[in-house]
Amino acid sequence: MEKLDRYRACLLAGAIGDQLGNDVEFMSRSQMLQEYGPAGVRTMSGHITDDTQMTLFTAEGMLMGLKHRMPMPACVYQSYLDWYRTQMPRAKGGVFGRDSGLMKVETLHARRAPGNTCLSALGSGDMGTLEEPVNHSKGCGGVMRVAPCGLLKMVNTPDPEDAYAIQGAQAAAITHGHTLGFVPAAMLADMVHLIVEDCGLTLEGVVKSSLARMQKLFGFLPQTAEFIRLMERAVALSASDTPAHEAIAELGQGWVGDEALAIAVYCVLRFRSSMADCLSAAVTHDGDSDSTGAIAGNILGAWLGMDGIPAHWLAQLELRDVIDDMAHFLYEAGN
Ligand SMILES: [Mg+2]
């Protein structure tokens, strides 16, 4: 498979998972089954949410960083300030403002249930870093937006393979200061990187390799062990006979970073050959459906490529061209 194909499907399937979960984010699973039938949510509303908006701004921030020679995470912070301005029109926005193609996209100025943590952290005037956390939030808003950090290398690390995880953690720590807010982001970026680089691993191998990197990079932090245990449970459940909805409920609801990644990874491992089944499972639960859908879509999209995305979902995806263009830009910048 062409590498570009994986880049495109990573962002497009992530956005589809987000859009699929949009209508049902605040519904219980039993309400969903009543409304959508026993197969779960399989039809989409018309709109992506803040997860996809912020993923796009993560990508644009990195590209602007290359263009303006601004390092991570400052470039992504400036881009998030632009996103903040789309939600709070009186805010100042970032330094890229006029140069930003995304700021000109009218649809991106719509409010789609933006996360309070993201809004308050970006409104505080301080950029959170791994060294100086801006708060103690472990919400999933840190992880749901960092797939682009797995697609373009911006930072230099002693082991070059650590770069993607580090920049994923940095992007999340801008607004989420808790270990369980930024380590899942590091892992998502690392997994996306391993998959798009066609590292020759199985999907389980990708998860295991990535968990080993989390232990190496973040094992000194409290709660990293807790994170790794939950991820290992997700892997074990995916190979068990436990019905999917019970397994997902055991992993949590996904409002926090570690649970969101665990649910997404579970769904990807369990339903790896079907994007439709994977994303349906990833949104048909009691928790944060759009974020778990977005993360699962990022991972399985990278794994299956464009052929794995149901055509009718792709046709209904809001901002499809903007998302697809961004995947091309990231690919061209890094390859
Ligand atoms: Mg959302």
CSV table of C-alpha atoms and ligand atoms in Angstrom, one decimal:
chain,number,residue,atom,x,y,z
A,1,MET,CA,0.0,0.0,0.0
A,2,GLU,CA,1.2,3.5,-0.8
A,3,LYS,CA,2.2,5.5,2.3
A,4,LEU,CA,0.1,8.5,1.2
A,5,ASP,CA,-2.9,6.2,1.2
A,6,ARG,CA,-2.4,5.5,4.9
A,7,TYR,CA,-2.0,9.3,5.7
A,8,ARG,CA,-5.2,10.1,3.9
A,9,ALA,CA,-7.2,7.3,5.5
A,10,CYS,CA,-5.8,8.0,9.0
A,11,LEU,CA,-7.3,11.5,8.9
A,12,LEU,CA,-10.4,10.8,6.9
A,13,ALA,CA,-11.5,7.7,8.9
A,14,GLY,CA,-10.7,9.6,12.1
A,15,ALA,CA,-13.1,12.4,11.0
A,16,ILE,CA,-15.7,9.8,10.0
A,17,GLY,CA,-15.5,8.2,13.5
A,18,ASP,CA,-16.0,11.7,14.9
A,19,GLN,CA,-18.9,12.5,12.7
A,20,LEU,CA,-20.5,9.1,13.4
A,21,GLY,CA,-20.3,9.7,17.1
A,22,ASN,CA,-21.4,13.3,16.9
A,23,ASP,CA,-25.2,12.7,17.1
A,24,VAL,CA,-24.9,10.2,20.0
A,25,GLU,CA,-22.1,11.7,22.2
A,26,PHE,CA,-24.5,12.4,25.0
A,27,MET,CA,-26.8,9.4,24.5
A,28,SER,CA,-26.8,6.1,26.4
A,29,ARG,CA,-26.1,2.9,24.6
A,30,SER,CA,-29.7,1.7,25.2
A,31,GLN,CA,-31.1,4.9,23.6
A,32,MET,CA,-28.8,4.4,20.6
A,33,LEU,CA,-30.0,0.8,20.1
A,34,GLN,CA,-33.6,1.9,20.3
A,35,GLU,CA,-33.0,4.6,17.7
A,36,TYR,CA,-30.6,2.9,15.4
A,37,GLY,CA,-31.4,-0.8,15.8
A,38,PRO,CA,-29.4,-3.7,17.3
A,39,ALA,CA,-26.4,-3.3,14.9
A,40,GLY,CA,-25.7,0.0,16.6
A,41,VAL,CA,-24.9,3.4,15.1
A,42,ARG,CA,-24.1,3.1,11.4
A,43,THR,CA,-25.6,6.2,9.9
A,44,MET,CA,-24.0,9.6,10.1
A,45,SER,CA,-25.1,13.1,10.9
A,46,GLY,CA,-23.9,15.9,8.8
A,47,HIS,CA,-21.2,17.3,11.0
A,48,ILE,CA,-17.7,16.6,12.4
A,49,THR,CA,-16.9,18.0,15.9
A,50,ASP,CA,-14.1,19.7,17.8
A,51,ASP,CA,-12.0,16.5,17.6
A,52,THR,CA,-11.6,16.8,13.8
A,53,GLN,CA,-11.4,20.6,14.0
A,54,MET,CA,-8.5,20.4,16.4
A,55,THR,CA,-6.8,17.6,14.5
A,56,LEU,CA,-6.7,19.9,11.5
A,57,PHE,CA,-5.3,22.7,13.6
A,58,THR,CA,-2.6,20.3,15.0
A,59,ALA,CA,-1.6,19.5,11.4
A,60,GLU,CA,-1.7,23.1,10.3
A,61,GLY,CA,0.4,24.2,13.3
A,62,MET,CA,3.1,21.7,12.4
A,63,LEU,CA,3.2,22.7,8.8
A,64,MET,CA,3.3,26.4,9.8
A,65,GLY,CA,6.1,25.5,12.2
A,66,LEU,CA,8.1,24.2,9.2
A,67,LYS,CA,7.3,27.2,7.1
A,68,HIS,CA,8.1,29.8,9.8
A,69,ARG,CA,10.9,27.9,11.5
A,70,MET,CA,9.0,27.7,14.7
A,71,PRO,CA,9.6,24.6,16.8
A,72,MET,CA,7.2,22.2,18.5
A,73,PRO,CA,5.2,22.7,20.6
A,74,ALA,CA,5.1,26.5,20.1
A,75,CYS,CA,3.8,26.2,16.5
A,76,VAL,CA,1.0,23.9,17.5
A,77,TYR,CA,0.1,26.2,20.4
A,78,GLN,CA,-0.2,29.2,18.0
A,79,SER,CA,-2.4,27.1,15.8
A,80,TYR,CA,-4.6,26.1,18.7
A,81,LEU,CA,-5.0,29.8,19.5
A,82,ASP,CA,-6.4,30.1,16.0
A,83,TRP,CA,-8.8,27.3,16.7
A,84,TYR,CA,-9.7,29.0,20.0
A,85,ARG,CA,-10.5,32.1,18.0
A,86,THR,CA,-12.9,30.2,15.8
A,87,GLN,CA,-14.8,29.3,19.0
A,88,MET,CA,-14.4,32.6,20.8
A,89,PRO,CA,-14.5,35.3,18.0
A,90,ARG,CA,-13.2,38.0,20.3
A,91,ALA,CA,-10.0,36.2,21.2
A,92,LYS,CA,-6.8,37.3,19.6
A,93,GLY,CA,-5.8,34.1,17.8
A,94,GLY,CA,-2.3,32.9,17.0
A,95,VAL,CA,0.5,34.5,15.1
A,96,PHE,CA,-0.3,32.5,12.0
A,97,GLY,CA,-3.8,33.9,11.8
A,98,ARG,CA,-3.6,35.5,8.4
A,99,ASP,CA,-1.5,32.8,6.9
A,100,SER,CA,-3.8,30.1,8.1
A,101,GLY,CA,-5.9,28.4,5.4
A,102,LEU,CA,-8.1,26.8,8.0
A,103,MET,CA,-9.2,30.1,9.5
A,104,LYS,CA,-10.7,30.9,6.1
A,105,VAL,CA,-12.9,27.8,6.2
A,106,GLU,CA,-16.3,29.1,7.4
A,107,THR,CA,-17.5,25.7,8.6
A,108,LEU,CA,-14.5,25.4,11.0
A,109,HIS,CA,-15.9,28.4,13.0
A,110,ALA,CA,-19.0,26.4,14.0
A,111,ARG,CA,-19.1,25.4,17.7
A,112,ARG,CA,-19.3,21.7,17.9
A,113,ALA,CA,-19.3,21.0,21.7
A,114,PRO,CA,-15.7,22.2,22.3
A,115,GLY,CA,-14.1,20.7,25.4
A,116,ASN,CA,-14.1,23.0,28.4
A,117,THR,CA,-10.5,22.1,29.3
A,118,CYS,CA,-9.3,23.1,25.8
A,119,LEU,CA,-11.2,26.4,26.0
A,120,SER,CA,-10.0,27.3,29.5
A,121,ALA,CA,-6.4,26.3,28.9
A,122,LEU,CA,-6.1,28.2,25.7
A,123,GLY,CA,-7.9,31.2,27.2
A,124,SER,CA,-5.5,31.3,30.1
A,125,GLY,CA,-2.7,32.8,28.1
A,126,ASP,CA,-0.2,30.2,29.2
A,127,MET,CA,1.0,27.3,27.0
A,128,GLY,CA,1.1,24.1,29.0
A,129,THR,CA,4.3,22.0,28.6
A,130,LEU,CA,5.4,18.6,29.9
A,131,GLU,CA,7.7,20.4,32.3
A,132,GLU,CA,5.2,23.0,33.4
A,133,PRO,CA,1.6,21.6,33.3
A,134,VAL,CA,-1.1,24.2,32.7
A,135,ASN,CA,-3.6,22.1,34.8
A,136,HIS,CA,-4.2,18.6,36.0
A,137,SER,CA,-6.7,17.5,33.3
A,138,LYS,CA,-6.7,14.0,32.0
A,139,GLY,CA,-9.6,14.6,29.6
A,140,CYS,CA,-9.5,12.9,26.3
A,141,GLY,CA,-9.2,16.3,24.5
A,142,GLY,CA,-5.5,15.8,24.6
A,143,VAL,CA,-5.4,12.5,22.7
A,144,MET,CA,-8.3,12.9,20.2
A,145,ARG,CA,-6.5,15.6,18.1
A,146,VAL,CA,-2.8,14.4,17.8
A,147,ALA,CA,-2.8,11.9,15.0
A,148,PRO,CA,-0.9,14.3,12.8
A,149,CYS,CA,2.0,14.1,15.3
A,150,GLY,CA,2.5,10.6,14.0
A,151,LEU,CA,2.7,11.8,10.4
A,152,LEU,CA,5.4,14.5,10.4
A,153,LYS,CA,8.6,14.5,12.4
A,154,MET,CA,9.3,17.9,14.0
A,155,VAL,CA,11.4,17.2,17.1
A,156,ASN,CA,14.9,15.7,17.5
A,157,THR,CA,15.3,13.1,20.1
A,158,PRO,CA,18.4,11.0,21.0
A,159,ASP,CA,16.5,7.9,19.6
A,160,PRO,CA,14.9,9.3,16.5
A,161,GLU,CA,12.1,6.8,16.8
A,162,ASP,CA,11.0,8.5,20.0
A,163,ALA,CA,10.2,11.8,18.2
A,164,TYR,CA,6.6,11.0,17.4
A,165,ALA,CA,5.6,10.0,20.9
A,166,ILE,CA,7.3,13.1,22.3
A,167,GLN,CA,5.6,15.5,20.0
A,168,GLY,CA,2.2,13.8,20.6
A,169,ALA,CA,2.7,14.3,24.3
A,170,GLN,CA,3.8,17.9,23.8
A,171,ALA,CA,0.8,18.8,21.7
A,172,ALA,CA,-1.5,17.3,24.3
A,173,ALA,CA,0.2,18.9,27.2
A,174,ILE,CA,-0.5,22.4,25.7
A,175,THR,CA,-4.0,21.9,27.3
A,176,HIS,CA,-3.8,18.7,29.4
A,177,GLY,CA,-1.3,18.5,32.2
A,178,HIS,CA,-2.1,15.1,33.7
A,179,THR,CA,0.0,12.0,32.8
A,180,LEU,CA,-3.2,10.3,31.7
A,181,GLY,CA,-4.0,13.3,29.5
A,182,PHE,CA,-0.7,13.3,27.5
A,183,VAL,CA,0.7,9.8,27.6
A,184,PRO,CA,-2.3,8.4,25.6
A,185,ALA,CA,-1.6,11.1,23.1
A,186,ALA,CA,2.1,10.1,22.9
A,187,MET,CA,0.9,6.5,22.3
A,188,LEU,CA,-1.6,7.4,19.6
A,189,ALA,CA,1.1,9.4,17.7
A,190,ASP,CA,3.6,6.6,18.1
A,191,MET,CA,1.1,3.9,16.8
A,192,VAL,CA,0.1,6.0,13.8
A,193,HIS,CA,3.8,6.5,13.0
A,194,LEU,CA,4.6,2.8,13.3
A,195,ILE,CA,1.6,1.9,11.1
A,196,VAL,CA,2.2,4.4,8.3
A,197,GLU,CA,5.8,3.5,8.2
A,198,ASP,CA,4.8,-0.1,7.5
A,199,CYS,CA,7.0,-1.3,10.3
A,200,GLY,CA,6.2,-5.0,9.5
A,201,LEU,CA,4.5,-5.6,12.9
A,202,THR,CA,1.1,-7.1,13.5
A,203,LEU,CA,-1.5,-4.8,15.0
A,204,GLU,CA,-0.8,-6.4,18.4
A,205,GLY,CA,2.8,-5.9,17.7
A,206,VAL,CA,2.2,-2.2,17.1
A,207,VAL,CA,0.4,-1.9,20.5
A,208,LYS,CA,3.1,-3.8,22.3
A,209,SER,CA,5.9,-1.9,20.8
A,210,SER,CA,4.2,1.4,21.5
A,211,LEU,CA,3.5,0.4,25.2
A,212,ALA,CA,7.2,-0.4,25.6
A,213,ARG,CA,8.1,3.1,24.3
A,214,MET,CA,5.6,4.6,26.8
A,215,GLN,CA,7.3,2.7,29.6
A,216,LYS,CA,10.7,3.9,28.4
A,217,LEU,CA,9.8,7.5,28.0
A,218,PHE,CA,7.2,8.0,30.7
A,219,GLY,CA,7.7,5.1,33.1
A,220,PHE,CA,9.1,7.6,35.7
A,221,LEU,CA,5.8,9.3,36.0
A,222,PRO,CA,3.1,8.3,38.4
A,223,GLN,CA,0.1,6.8,36.7
A,224,THR,CA,2.0,5.5,33.6
A,225,ALA,CA,1.8,2.0,35.1
A,226,GLU,CA,-1.9,2.4,35.5
A,227,PHE,CA,-2.2,3.5,31.9
A,228,ILE,CA,-0.2,0.5,30.7
A,229,ARG,CA,-2.3,-1.9,32.7
A,230,LEU,CA,-5.5,-0.6,31.1
A,231,MET,CA,-4.1,-0.8,27.6
A,232,GLU,CA,-2.9,-4.4,28.3
A,233,ARG,CA,-6.5,-5.2,29.5
A,234,ALA,CA,-7.8,-3.8,26.2
A,235,VAL,CA,-5.5,-6.1,24.3
A,236,ALA,CA,-6.5,-9.1,26.4
A,237,LEU,CA,-10.2,-8.3,26.0
A,238,SER,CA,-9.9,-8.1,22.3
A,239,ALA,CA,-8.8,-11.7,22.1
A,240,SER,CA,-11.5,-12.9,24.6
A,241,ASP,CA,-15.1,-14.0,24.1
A,242,THR,CA,-16.4,-11.1,26.1
A,243,PRO,CA,-19.1,-9.4,24.1
A,244,ALA,CA,-17.9,-6.1,22.7
A,245,HIS,CA,-20.2,-3.8,24.6
A,246,GLU,CA,-19.3,-5.5,27.9
A,247,ALA,CA,-15.6,-5.2,27.1
A,248,ILE,CA,-15.9,-1.5,26.3
A,249,ALA,CA,-17.9,-0.8,29.5
A,250,GLU,CA,-15.2,-2.5,31.5
A,251,LEU,CA,-12.5,-0.2,29.9
A,252,GLY,CA,-14.5,2.9,30.9
A,253,GLN,CA,-16.4,5.6,29.0
A,254,GLY,CA,-13.6,7.4,27.3
A,255,TRP,CA,-14.1,10.9,28.8
A,256,VAL,CA,-10.5,10.6,30.0
A,257,GLY,CA,-7.5,10.1,27.8
A,258,ASP,CA,-6.5,6.6,28.9
A,259,GLU,CA,-10.0,5.2,28.7
A,260,ALA,CA,-10.6,6.8,25.2
A,261,LEU,CA,-7.4,5.2,23.8
A,262,ALA,CA,-8.1,1.9,25.5
A,263,ILE,CA,-11.6,1.7,24.0
A,264,ALA,CA,-10.3,2.7,20.5
A,265,VAL,CA,-7.5,0.2,20.6
A,266,TYR,CA,-9.9,-2.5,21.7
A,267,CYS,CA,-12.3,-1.8,18.8
A,268,VAL,CA,-9.5,-1.7,16.3
A,269,LEU,CA,-8.0,-5.0,17.4
A,270,ARG,CA,-11.4,-6.7,17.7
A,271,PHE,CA,-12.8,-5.4,14.4
A,272,ARG,CA,-9.6,-4.9,12.4
A,273,SER,CA,-11.0,-6.1,9.1
A,274,SER,CA,-14.1,-3.9,9.0
A,275,MET,CA,-14.1,-0.1,9.4
A,276,ALA,CA,-17.9,-0.2,9.7
A,277,ASP,CA,-17.9,-2.7,12.5
A,278,CYS,CA,-15.0,-1.0,14.3
A,279,LEU,CA,-16.4,2.5,14.2
A,280,SER,CA,-19.9,1.3,15.0
A,281,ALA,CA,-18.6,-0.4,18.2
A,282,ALA,CA,-16.4,2.6,19.0
A,283,VAL,CA,-19.3,5.0,19.1
A,284,THR,CA,-22.2,2.8,20.3
A,285,HIS,CA,-21.5,3.0,24.0
A,286,ASP,CA,-22.4,5.1,27.0
A,287,GLY,CA,-19.4,7.4,26.9
A,288,ASP,CA,-17.6,10.0,24.7
A,289,SER,CA,-18.6,8.5,21.4
A,290,ASP,CA,-17.1,11.1,19.0
A,291,SER,CA,-13.7,11.0,20.5
A,292,THR,CA,-13.4,7.2,20.8
A,293,GLY,CA,-14.7,7.0,17.2
A,294,ALA,CA,-12.2,9.6,16.0
A,295,ILE,CA,-9.2,7.8,17.6
A,296,ALA,CA,-10.3,4.3,16.4
A,297,GLY,CA,-10.7,5.8,12.9
A,298,ASN,CA,-7.3,7.3,13.0
A,299,ILE,CA,-5.6,4.0,13.9
A,300,LEU,CA,-7.7,1.6,11.7
A,301,GLY,CA,-7.6,4.1,8.8
A,302,ALA,CA,-3.8,4.1,8.8
A,303,TRP,CA,-3.9,0.3,9.0
A,304,LEU,CA,-6.5,-0.4,6.2
A,305,GLY,CA,-5.9,2.6,3.9
A,306,MET,CA,-8.5,4.2,1.7
A,307,ASP,CA,-10.0,0.9,0.5
A,308,GLY,CA,-11.0,0.2,4.0
A,309,ILE,CA,-13.3,3.2,4.3
A,310,PRO,CA,-17.0,2.6,3.3
A,311,ALA,CA,-17.7,4.8,0.3
A,312,HIS,CA,-21.0,6.1,1.5
A,313,TRP,CA,-19.5,7.4,4.7
A,314,LEU,CA,-16.7,9.1,2.8
A,315,ALA,CA,-19.3,10.7,0.6
A,316,GLN,CA,-21.1,12.1,3.6
A,317,LEU,CA,-18.1,13.4,5.4
A,318,GLU,CA,-18.2,17.1,6.2
A,319,LEU,CA,-15.0,19.0,5.1
A,320,ARG,CA,-13.8,15.9,3.2
A,321,ASP,CA,-11.7,17.9,0.8
A,322,VAL,CA,-10.1,20.1,3.6
A,323,ILE,CA,-9.2,16.9,5.5
A,324,ASP,CA,-7.9,15.1,2.5
A,325,ASP,CA,-5.8,18.2,1.4
A,326,MET,CA,-4.3,18.3,4.9
A,327,ALA,CA,-3.2,14.7,4.7
A,328,HIS,CA,-1.5,15.4,1.3
A,329,PHE,CA,0.3,18.5,2.8
A,330,LEU,CA,1.6,16.4,5.7
A,331,TYR,CA,2.8,13.7,3.4
A,332,GLU,CA,4.5,16.1,1.0
A,333,ALA,CA,6.2,17.9,3.9
A,334,GLY,CA,7.7,14.8,5.4
A,335,ASN,CA,8.4,12.5,2.4
B,1,MG,MG,-16.0,16.3,20.0
